[in-house]
Coordinates of C-alpha atoms and ligand atoms in Angstrom, one line a residue:
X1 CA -17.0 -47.7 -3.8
X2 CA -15.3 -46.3 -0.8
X3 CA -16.3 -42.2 -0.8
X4 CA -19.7 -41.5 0.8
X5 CA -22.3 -41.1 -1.8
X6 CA -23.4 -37.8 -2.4
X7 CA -27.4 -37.4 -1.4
X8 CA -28.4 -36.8 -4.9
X9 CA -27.0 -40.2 -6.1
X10 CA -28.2 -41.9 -2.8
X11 CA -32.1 -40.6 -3.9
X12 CA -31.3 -42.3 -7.1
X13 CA -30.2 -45.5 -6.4
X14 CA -30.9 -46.6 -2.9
X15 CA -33.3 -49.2 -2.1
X16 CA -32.5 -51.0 -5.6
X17 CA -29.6 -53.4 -4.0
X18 CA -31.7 -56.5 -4.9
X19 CA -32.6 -55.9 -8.4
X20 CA -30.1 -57.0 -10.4
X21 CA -29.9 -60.2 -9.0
X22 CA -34.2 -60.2 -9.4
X23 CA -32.9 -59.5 -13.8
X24 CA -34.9 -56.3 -13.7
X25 CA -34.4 -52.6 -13.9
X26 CA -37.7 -50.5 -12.8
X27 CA -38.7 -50.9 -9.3
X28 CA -40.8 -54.3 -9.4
X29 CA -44.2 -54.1 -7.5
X30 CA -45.6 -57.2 -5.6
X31 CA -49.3 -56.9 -4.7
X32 CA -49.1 -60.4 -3.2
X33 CA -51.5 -60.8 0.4
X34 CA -50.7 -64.2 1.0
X35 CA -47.0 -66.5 0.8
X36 CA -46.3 -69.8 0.2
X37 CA -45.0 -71.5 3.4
X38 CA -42.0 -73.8 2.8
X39 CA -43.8 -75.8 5.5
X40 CA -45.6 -75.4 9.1
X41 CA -42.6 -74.9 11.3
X42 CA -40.8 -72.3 8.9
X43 CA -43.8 -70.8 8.7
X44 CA -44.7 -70.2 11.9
X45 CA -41.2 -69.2 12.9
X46 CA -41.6 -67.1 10.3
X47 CA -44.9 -65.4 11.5
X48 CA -43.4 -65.2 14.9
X49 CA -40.5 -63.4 14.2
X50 CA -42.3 -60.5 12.1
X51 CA -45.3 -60.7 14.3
X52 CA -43.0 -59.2 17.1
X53 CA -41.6 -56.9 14.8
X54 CA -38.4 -58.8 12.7
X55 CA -37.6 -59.2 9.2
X56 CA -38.6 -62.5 7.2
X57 CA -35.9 -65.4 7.8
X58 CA -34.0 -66.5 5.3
X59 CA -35.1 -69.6 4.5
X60 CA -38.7 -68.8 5.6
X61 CA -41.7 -66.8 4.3
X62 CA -43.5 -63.2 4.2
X63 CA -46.2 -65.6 5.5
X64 CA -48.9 -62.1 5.0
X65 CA -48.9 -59.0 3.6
X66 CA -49.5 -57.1 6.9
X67 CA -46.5 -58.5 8.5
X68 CA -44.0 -57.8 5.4
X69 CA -44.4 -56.4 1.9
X70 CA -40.8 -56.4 -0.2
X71 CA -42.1 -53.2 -2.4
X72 CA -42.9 -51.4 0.6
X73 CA -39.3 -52.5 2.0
X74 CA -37.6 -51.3 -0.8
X75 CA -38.8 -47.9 -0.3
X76 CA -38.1 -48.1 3.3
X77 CA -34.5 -49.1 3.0
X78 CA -34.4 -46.0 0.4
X79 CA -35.9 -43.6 2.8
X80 CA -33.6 -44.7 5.4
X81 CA -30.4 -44.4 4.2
X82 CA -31.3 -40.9 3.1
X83 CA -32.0 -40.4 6.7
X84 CA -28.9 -41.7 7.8
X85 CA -31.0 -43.9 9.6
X86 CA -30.4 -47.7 10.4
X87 CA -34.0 -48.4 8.9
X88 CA -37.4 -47.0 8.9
X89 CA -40.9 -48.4 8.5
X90 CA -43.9 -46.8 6.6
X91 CA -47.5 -46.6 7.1
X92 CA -50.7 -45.8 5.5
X93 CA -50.9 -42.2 6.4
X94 CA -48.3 -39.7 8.7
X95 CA -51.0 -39.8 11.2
X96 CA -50.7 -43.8 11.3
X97 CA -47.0 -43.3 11.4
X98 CA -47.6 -40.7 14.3
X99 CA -49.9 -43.4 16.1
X100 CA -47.5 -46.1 16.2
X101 CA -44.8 -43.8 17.7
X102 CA -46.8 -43.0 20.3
X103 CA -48.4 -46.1 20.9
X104 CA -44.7 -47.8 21.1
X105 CA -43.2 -45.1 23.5
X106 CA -46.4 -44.9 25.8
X107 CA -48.3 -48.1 26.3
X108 CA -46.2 -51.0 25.4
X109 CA -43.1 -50.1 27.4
X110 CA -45.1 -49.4 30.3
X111 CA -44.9 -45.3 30.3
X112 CA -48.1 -42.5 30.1
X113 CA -46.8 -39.3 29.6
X114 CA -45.9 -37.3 25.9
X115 CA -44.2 -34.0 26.2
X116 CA -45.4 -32.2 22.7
X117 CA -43.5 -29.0 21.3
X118 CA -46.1 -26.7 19.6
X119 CA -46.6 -25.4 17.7
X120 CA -47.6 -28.9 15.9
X121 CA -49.3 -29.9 12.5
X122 CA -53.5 -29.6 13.8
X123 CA -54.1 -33.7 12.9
X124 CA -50.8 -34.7 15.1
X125 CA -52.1 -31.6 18.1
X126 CA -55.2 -33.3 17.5
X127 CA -54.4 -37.2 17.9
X128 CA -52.6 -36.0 21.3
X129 CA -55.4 -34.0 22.7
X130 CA -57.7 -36.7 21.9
X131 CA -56.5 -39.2 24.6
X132 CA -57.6 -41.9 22.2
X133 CA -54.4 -43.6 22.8
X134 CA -54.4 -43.4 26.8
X135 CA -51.3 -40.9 26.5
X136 CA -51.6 -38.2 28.9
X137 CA -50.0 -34.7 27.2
X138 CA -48.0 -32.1 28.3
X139 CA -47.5 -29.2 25.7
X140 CA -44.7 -26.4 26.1
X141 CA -42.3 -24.5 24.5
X142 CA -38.9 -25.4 22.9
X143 CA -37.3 -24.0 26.3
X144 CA -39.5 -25.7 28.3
X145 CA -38.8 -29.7 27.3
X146 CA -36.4 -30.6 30.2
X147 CA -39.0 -29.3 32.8
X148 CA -41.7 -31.1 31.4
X149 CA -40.3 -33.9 31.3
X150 CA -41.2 -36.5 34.1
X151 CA -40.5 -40.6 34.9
X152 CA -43.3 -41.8 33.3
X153 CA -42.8 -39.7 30.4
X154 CA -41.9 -41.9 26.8
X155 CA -41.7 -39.2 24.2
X156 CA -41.1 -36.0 23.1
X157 CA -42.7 -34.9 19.5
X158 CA -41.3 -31.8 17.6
X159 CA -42.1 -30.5 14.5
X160 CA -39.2 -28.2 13.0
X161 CA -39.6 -26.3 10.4
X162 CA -43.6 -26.3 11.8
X163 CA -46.9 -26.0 10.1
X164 CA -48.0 -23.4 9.6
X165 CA -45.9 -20.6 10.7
X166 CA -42.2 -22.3 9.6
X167 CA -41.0 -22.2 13.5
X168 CA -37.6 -23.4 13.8
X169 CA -36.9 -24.9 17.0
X170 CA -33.3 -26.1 17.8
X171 CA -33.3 -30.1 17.5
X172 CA -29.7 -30.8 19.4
X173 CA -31.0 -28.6 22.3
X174 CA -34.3 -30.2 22.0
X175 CA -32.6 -33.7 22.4
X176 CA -30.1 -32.5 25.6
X177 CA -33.0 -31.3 26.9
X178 CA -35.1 -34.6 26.6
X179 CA -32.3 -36.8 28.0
X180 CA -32.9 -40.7 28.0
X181 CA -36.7 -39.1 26.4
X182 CA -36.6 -40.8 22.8
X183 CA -37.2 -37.6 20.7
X184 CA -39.3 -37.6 17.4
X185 CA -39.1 -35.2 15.0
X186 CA -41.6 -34.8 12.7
X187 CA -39.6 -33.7 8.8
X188 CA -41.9 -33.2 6.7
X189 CA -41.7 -30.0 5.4
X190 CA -37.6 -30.0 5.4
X191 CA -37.6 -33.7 4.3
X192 CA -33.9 -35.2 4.2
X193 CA -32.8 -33.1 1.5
X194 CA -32.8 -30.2 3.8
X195 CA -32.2 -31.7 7.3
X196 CA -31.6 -35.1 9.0
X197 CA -32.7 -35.0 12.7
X198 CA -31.2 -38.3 13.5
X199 CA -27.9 -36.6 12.8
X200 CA -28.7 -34.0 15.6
X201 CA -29.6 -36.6 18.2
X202 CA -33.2 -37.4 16.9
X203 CA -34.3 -41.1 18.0
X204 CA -36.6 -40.9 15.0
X205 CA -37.6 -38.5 12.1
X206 CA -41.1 -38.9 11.3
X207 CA -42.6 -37.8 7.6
X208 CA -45.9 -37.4 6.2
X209 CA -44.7 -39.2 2.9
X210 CA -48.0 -37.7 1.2
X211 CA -46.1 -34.1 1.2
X212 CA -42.9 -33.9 -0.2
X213 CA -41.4 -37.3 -0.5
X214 CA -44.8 -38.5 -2.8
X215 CA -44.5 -35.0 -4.4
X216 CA -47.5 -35.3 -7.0
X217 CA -50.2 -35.5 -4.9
X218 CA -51.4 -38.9 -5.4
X219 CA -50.2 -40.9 -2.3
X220 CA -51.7 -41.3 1.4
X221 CA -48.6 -42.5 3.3
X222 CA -46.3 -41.8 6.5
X223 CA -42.4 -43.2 7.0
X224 CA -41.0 -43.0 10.6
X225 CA -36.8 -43.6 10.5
X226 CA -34.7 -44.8 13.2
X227 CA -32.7 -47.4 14.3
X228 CA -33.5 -51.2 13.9
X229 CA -34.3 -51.9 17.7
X230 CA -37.1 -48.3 17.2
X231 CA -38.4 -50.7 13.9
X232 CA -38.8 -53.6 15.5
X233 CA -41.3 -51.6 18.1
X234 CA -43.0 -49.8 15.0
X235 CA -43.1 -53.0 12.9
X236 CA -44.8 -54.8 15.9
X237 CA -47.0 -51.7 16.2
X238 CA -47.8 -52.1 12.4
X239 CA -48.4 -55.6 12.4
X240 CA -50.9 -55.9 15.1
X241 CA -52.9 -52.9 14.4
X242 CA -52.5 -52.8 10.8
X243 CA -51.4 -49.1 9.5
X244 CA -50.3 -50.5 6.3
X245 CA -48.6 -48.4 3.3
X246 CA -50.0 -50.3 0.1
X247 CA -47.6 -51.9 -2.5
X248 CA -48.8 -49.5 -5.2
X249 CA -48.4 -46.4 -3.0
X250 CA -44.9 -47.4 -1.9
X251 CA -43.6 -47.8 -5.6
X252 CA -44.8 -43.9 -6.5
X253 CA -43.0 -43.1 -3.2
X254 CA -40.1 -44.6 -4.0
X255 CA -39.9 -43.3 -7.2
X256 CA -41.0 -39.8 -6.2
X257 CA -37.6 -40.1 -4.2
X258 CA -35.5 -40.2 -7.5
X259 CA -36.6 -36.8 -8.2
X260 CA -36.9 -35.2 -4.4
X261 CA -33.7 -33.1 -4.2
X262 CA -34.2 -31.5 -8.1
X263 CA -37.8 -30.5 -6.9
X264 CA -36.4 -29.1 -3.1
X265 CA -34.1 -27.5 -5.0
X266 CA -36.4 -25.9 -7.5
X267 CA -39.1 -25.3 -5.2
X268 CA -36.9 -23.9 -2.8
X269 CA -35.7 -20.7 -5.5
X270 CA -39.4 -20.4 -6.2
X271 CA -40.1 -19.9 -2.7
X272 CA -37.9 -17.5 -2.5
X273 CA -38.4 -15.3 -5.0
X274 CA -41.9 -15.5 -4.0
X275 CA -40.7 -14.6 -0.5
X276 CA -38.6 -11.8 -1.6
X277 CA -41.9 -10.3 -3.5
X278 CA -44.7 -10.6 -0.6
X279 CA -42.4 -8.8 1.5
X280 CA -42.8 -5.6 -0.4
X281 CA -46.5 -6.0 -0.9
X282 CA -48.8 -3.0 1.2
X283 CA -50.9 -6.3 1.7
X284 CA -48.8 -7.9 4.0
X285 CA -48.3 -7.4 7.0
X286 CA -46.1 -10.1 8.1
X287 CA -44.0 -13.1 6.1
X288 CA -43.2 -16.3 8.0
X289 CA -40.3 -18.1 6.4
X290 CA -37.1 -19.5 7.7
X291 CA -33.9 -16.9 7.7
X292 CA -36.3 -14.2 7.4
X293 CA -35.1 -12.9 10.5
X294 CA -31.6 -13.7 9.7
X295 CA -31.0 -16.9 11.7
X296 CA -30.1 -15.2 15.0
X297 CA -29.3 -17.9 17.1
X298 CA -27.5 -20.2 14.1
X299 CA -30.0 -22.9 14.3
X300 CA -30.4 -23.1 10.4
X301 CA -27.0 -22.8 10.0
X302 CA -26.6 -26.0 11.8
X303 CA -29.2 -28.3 11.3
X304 CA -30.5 -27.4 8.1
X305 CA -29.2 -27.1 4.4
X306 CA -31.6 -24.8 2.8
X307 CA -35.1 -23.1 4.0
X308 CA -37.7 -24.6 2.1
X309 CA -40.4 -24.5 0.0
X310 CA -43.5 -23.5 2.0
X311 CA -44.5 -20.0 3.2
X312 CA -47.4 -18.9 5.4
X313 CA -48.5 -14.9 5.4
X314 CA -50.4 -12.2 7.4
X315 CA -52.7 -10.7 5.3
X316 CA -53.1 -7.0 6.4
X317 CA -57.1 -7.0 5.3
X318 CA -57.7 -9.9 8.0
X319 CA -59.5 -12.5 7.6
X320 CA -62.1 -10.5 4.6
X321 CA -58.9 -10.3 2.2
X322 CA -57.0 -14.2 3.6
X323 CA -60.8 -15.2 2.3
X324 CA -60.7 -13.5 -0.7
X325 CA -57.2 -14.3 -2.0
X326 CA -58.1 -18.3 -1.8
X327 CA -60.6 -17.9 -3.8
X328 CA -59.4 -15.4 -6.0
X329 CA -56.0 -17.3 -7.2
X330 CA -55.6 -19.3 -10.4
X331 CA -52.6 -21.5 -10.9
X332 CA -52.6 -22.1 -6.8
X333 CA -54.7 -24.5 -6.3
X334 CA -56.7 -23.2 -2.9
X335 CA -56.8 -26.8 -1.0
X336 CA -54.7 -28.6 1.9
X337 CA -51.9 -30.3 2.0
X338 CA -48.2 -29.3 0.5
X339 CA -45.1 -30.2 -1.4
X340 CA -46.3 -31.4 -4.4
X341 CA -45.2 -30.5 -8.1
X342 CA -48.3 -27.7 -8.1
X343 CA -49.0 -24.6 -5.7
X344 CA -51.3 -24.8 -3.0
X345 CA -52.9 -22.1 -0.9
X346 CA -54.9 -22.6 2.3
X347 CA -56.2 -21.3 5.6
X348 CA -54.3 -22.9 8.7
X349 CA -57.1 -21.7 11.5
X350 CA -60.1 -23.0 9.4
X351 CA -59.2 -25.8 7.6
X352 CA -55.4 -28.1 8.8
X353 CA -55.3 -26.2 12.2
X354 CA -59.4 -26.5 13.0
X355 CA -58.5 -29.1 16.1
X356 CA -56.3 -27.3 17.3
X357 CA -57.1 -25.5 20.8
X358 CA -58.3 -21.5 20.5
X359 CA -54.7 -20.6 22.7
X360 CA -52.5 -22.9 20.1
X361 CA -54.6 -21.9 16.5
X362 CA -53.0 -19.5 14.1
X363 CA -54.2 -16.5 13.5
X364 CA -57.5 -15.8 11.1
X365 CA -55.3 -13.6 9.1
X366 CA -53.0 -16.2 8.3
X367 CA -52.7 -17.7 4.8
X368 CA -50.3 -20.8 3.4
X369 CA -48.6 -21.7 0.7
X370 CA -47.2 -24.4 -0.5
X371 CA -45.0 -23.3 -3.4
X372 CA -44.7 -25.6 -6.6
X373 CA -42.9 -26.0 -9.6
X374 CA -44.4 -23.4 -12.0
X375 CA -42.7 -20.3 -13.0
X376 CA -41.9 -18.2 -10.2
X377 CA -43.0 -15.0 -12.3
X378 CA -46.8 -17.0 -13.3
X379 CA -46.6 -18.0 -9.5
X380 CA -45.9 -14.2 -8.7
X381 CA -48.8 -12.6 -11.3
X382 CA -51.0 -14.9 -9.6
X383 CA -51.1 -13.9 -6.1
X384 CA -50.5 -10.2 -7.6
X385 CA -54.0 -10.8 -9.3
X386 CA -55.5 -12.3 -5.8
X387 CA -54.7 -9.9 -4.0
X388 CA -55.7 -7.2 -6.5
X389 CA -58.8 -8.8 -5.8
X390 CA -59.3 -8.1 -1.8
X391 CA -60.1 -5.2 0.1
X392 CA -57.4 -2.7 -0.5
X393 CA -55.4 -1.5 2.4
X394 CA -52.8 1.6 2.7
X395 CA -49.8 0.7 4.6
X396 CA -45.7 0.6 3.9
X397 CA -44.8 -2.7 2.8
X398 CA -43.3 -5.0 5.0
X399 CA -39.8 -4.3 3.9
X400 CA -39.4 -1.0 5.4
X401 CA -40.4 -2.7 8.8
X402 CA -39.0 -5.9 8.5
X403 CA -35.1 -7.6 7.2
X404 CA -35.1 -8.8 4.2
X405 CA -33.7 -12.3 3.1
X406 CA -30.2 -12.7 4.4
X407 CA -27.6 -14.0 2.3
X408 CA -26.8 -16.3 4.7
X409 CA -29.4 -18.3 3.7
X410 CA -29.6 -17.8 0.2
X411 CA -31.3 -21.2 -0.5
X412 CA -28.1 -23.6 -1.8
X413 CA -28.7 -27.0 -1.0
X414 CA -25.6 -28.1 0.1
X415 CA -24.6 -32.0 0.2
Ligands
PLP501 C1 -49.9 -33.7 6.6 C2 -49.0 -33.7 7.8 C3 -49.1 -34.8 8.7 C4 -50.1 -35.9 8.6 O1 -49.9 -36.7 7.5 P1 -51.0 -37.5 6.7 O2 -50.2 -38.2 5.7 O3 -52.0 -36.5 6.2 O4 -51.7 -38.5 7.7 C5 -48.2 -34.8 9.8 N1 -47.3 -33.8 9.9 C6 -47.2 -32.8 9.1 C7 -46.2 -31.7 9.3 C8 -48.1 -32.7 8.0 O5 -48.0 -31.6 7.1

C-alpha cells in the first residue's frame, strides 16, 4: 500500500506486523521473565546491547524481562507510529516515564539544569521541585523559555493542553525558543488523535498511558515517543533502574488503542455540549476549555485537530459549592484521574495539584472534569442536580460575559 494510512486505520492495525507470521490473530501476551540463551557469547552480546539501550539481536536472546518484553514492544511500535515517531518506550507509570526523561537529559549526558513551562500536571511540578533527581529547575512562562534557557540546561518540559486549566501553549514557538534544548511535551490530555508534538518540532511526546490511551481505568502506565537514538537513552534508563510497563498492562493498552479515536471523538461532542451548557449556568463563573476564547493567536488551528474531552470550572459559590458539587454528583464518579470510558470530577488545588507551590496551585474554586462516554443529556441532569445542591448564587450566567464556542473549533477530528 502506497497512500499514507489514515489514523483511524493506523490505531487499528499497527503494532500487529509480526502476527501473522506468529499464526495468530489477538494480540498474544508473553509473561515470560527469563529467555533461553542460544549460548554464553550470544547471550551476553545480547545483554550488552539492550543493557545500553538496543533491541535484541537477531540471532540472540531477550536474555530478561527488564531489558526487553515483545508484548510491551508491540504496543510501543503501535504508539509510535501514531506519533509519527521513530519509536517510543513505555514505563510503569507517566511519572516513571517522566523520570527517565529527565534522568536521560540531565545526569547522564553531563547537564543540570530543566527549564519547566507551568502550569504542569502537580505529580510532574512535584518530581521537579523535589530535586530527587539532582536536576536543578527553572520554571517560567511560555514566553519566557529562550531566556531561561542556559549551557547546562538538558530539557525543556511542556504540558499543552495543561492540567487543570486546558492552557494551550504554542509547541513550534516553544521549540524555536528552546534551540538545541531537546523539548518534551507532555500529550496526555490531547493524545495523538488530537495533536502530534513531534510533528511541531517536539524531541519527544510524553503520555500518561493510564488517561486516555488505557481509557477504562484499569492500567498504571506512561509511553514517551521519539526517535530511536532518544529510545536507546530511555531504554538504558529503563533497564538500569527498572520502570517497567507489565506484559499484562501493555496488551489492555494496546488494545485500548483500537478504540482511541471513536472514544476522542465521542467524548469530545460530549464535552462540548457539556461546555456549551455550564457556560449559561448563574453558577459559574468561569469555563476553561480550549477555543473558548476563540483561538486568538491560531495555535489550535495549527497544532491541534480537535479540543478535547476534559473541562475544569470556576464555581461562583467558592470553594463551599466546588465541595458540595463533588459530592453531590451521581454518574461522575468524584475521584482523580481522566479519560476514561466514565466521568470523573475532582478538585485540582486539594487533591492532583496538592504539591504544587501556593504561587503555581489553582484556584480553591476550581473544579474538573473529565468527561466520559455516557449521554451527554444524563451527563448534563447530573451536574444540573449537583449543583442544585450548593449554595445558591444570583449572578448572569457566564454567557452574557464571556464568547461562546466558536465555530472554528467545532470539535471535528480531522485526519
Ligand atoms: C496523570 C498524569 C501524569 C502522571 O501519570 P501517572 O500515570 O499517574 O504516573 C502526567 N501528566 C499528566 C498530564 C497527567 O494527567
Amino acid at each position: 500500500m502506497t497512500a499514507p494510512l489514515h489514523p483511524d486505520t493506523v490505531a487499528v492495525h499497527s503494532g500487529r506486523s509480526d502476527l501473522e507470521g506468529l499464526g495468530v490473530h489477538a494480540l498474544p501476551i508473553d509473561l515470560s521473565t527469563t529467555n533461553p540463551l542460544p549460548d554464553i557469547e550470544r547471550g551476553g552480546d545480547s545483554y550488552e546491547a539492550m543493557a545500553t539501550g538496543g533491541r535484541p539481536p537477531a540471532d540472540g536472546s531477550m536474555v530478561y524481562a527488564r531489558l526487553w518484553n515483545p508484548t510491551v514492544a508491540r504496543f510501543e511500535a503501535a504508539l509510535a507510529e501514531m506519533e509519527h515517531a521513530e519509536a517510543s518506550v513505555a514505563f510503569g507509570s507517566g511519572m516513571a516515564a517522566m523520570t527517565a526523561v529527565i534522568l536521560a537529559h540531565t545526569n547522564a549526558v553531563g547537564k543540570r539544569h530543566v527549564v519547566a513551562v507551568r502550569p504542569l500536571y502537580g505529580g510532574t511540578d512535584h518530581l521537579l521541585g523535589s530535586g530527587l533527581l539532582g536536576a536543578e529547575v527553572s520554571y517560567c512562562d511560555p514566553h519566557e523559555v529562550a531566556r531561561s534557557i542556559r549551557p547546562d540546561t538538558g530539557l525543556v518540559v511542556l504540558e499543552t493542553p495543561a492540567n487543570p486549566t486546558l492552557d494551550i501553549a504554542d509547541i513550534a514557538d516553544i521549540v524555536r525558543q528552546a534551540g538545541e534544548v531537546p523539548v518534551v511535551v507532555d500529550n496526555t490530555f490531547a493524545t495523538p488523535v488530537l495533536q502530534n508534538p513531534i510533528d511541531l518540532g517536539a524531541a519527544m511526546s510524553l503520555h500518561s498511558a493510564t488517561k486516555y490511551l488505557g481509557g477504562h481505568g484499569d492500567v498504571i502506565a506512561g509511553v514517551v515517543a521519539c526517535s530511536e537514538a532518544t529510545a536507546e537513552a530511555l531504554r538504558r534508563v529503563r533497564a538500569v533502574t527498572g520502570g517497567l510497563l507489565h506484559p499484562l498492562g501493555a496488551y489492555l493498552l494496546h488494545r485500548g488503542l483500537t478504540t482511541l479515536p471513536v472514544r476522542m471523538r465521542q467524548q469530545q461532542e460530549n464535552a462540548r455540549r457539556i461546555v456549551q451548557w455550564l457556560i449559561d449556568r448563574p453558577e459559574v463563573a468561569e469555563v476553561f476549555y480550549p477555543g473558548l476564547d476563540g483561538d486568538p493567536h491560531g495555535i489550535l488551528d495549527r497544532q491541534m485537530r480537535g479540543t478535547g474531552a476534559m473541562i475544569a470550572m470556576r464555581m461562583r459559590g467558592g470553594f463551599a459549592a466546588a465541595s458540595t458539587i463533588t459530592t453531590a454528583t451521581a454518574l461522575f464518579t468524584h475521584a482523580v484521574s481522566l479519560g476514561g470510558v466514565d466521568s470523573l470530577i475532582q478538585h485540582p488545588a486539594a487533591l492532583t495539584h496538592r504539591p504544587v507551590p501556593p504561587e503555581a496551585r489553582p484556584a480553591a474554586d476550581v473544579l474538573r472534569l473529565s468527561i466520559g462516554l455516557e449521554n451527554a443529556d444524563d451527563l448534563i441532569a447530573d451536574l444540573a442536580q449537583a449543583f442544585a445542591a450548593a449554595p445558591s448564587i444570583a449572578e448572569p450566567p457566564l454567557s452574557e460575559r464571556a464568547t461562546p464556542l466558536s465555530d472554528a473549533h467545532t470539535g471535528a477530528v480531522r485526519a
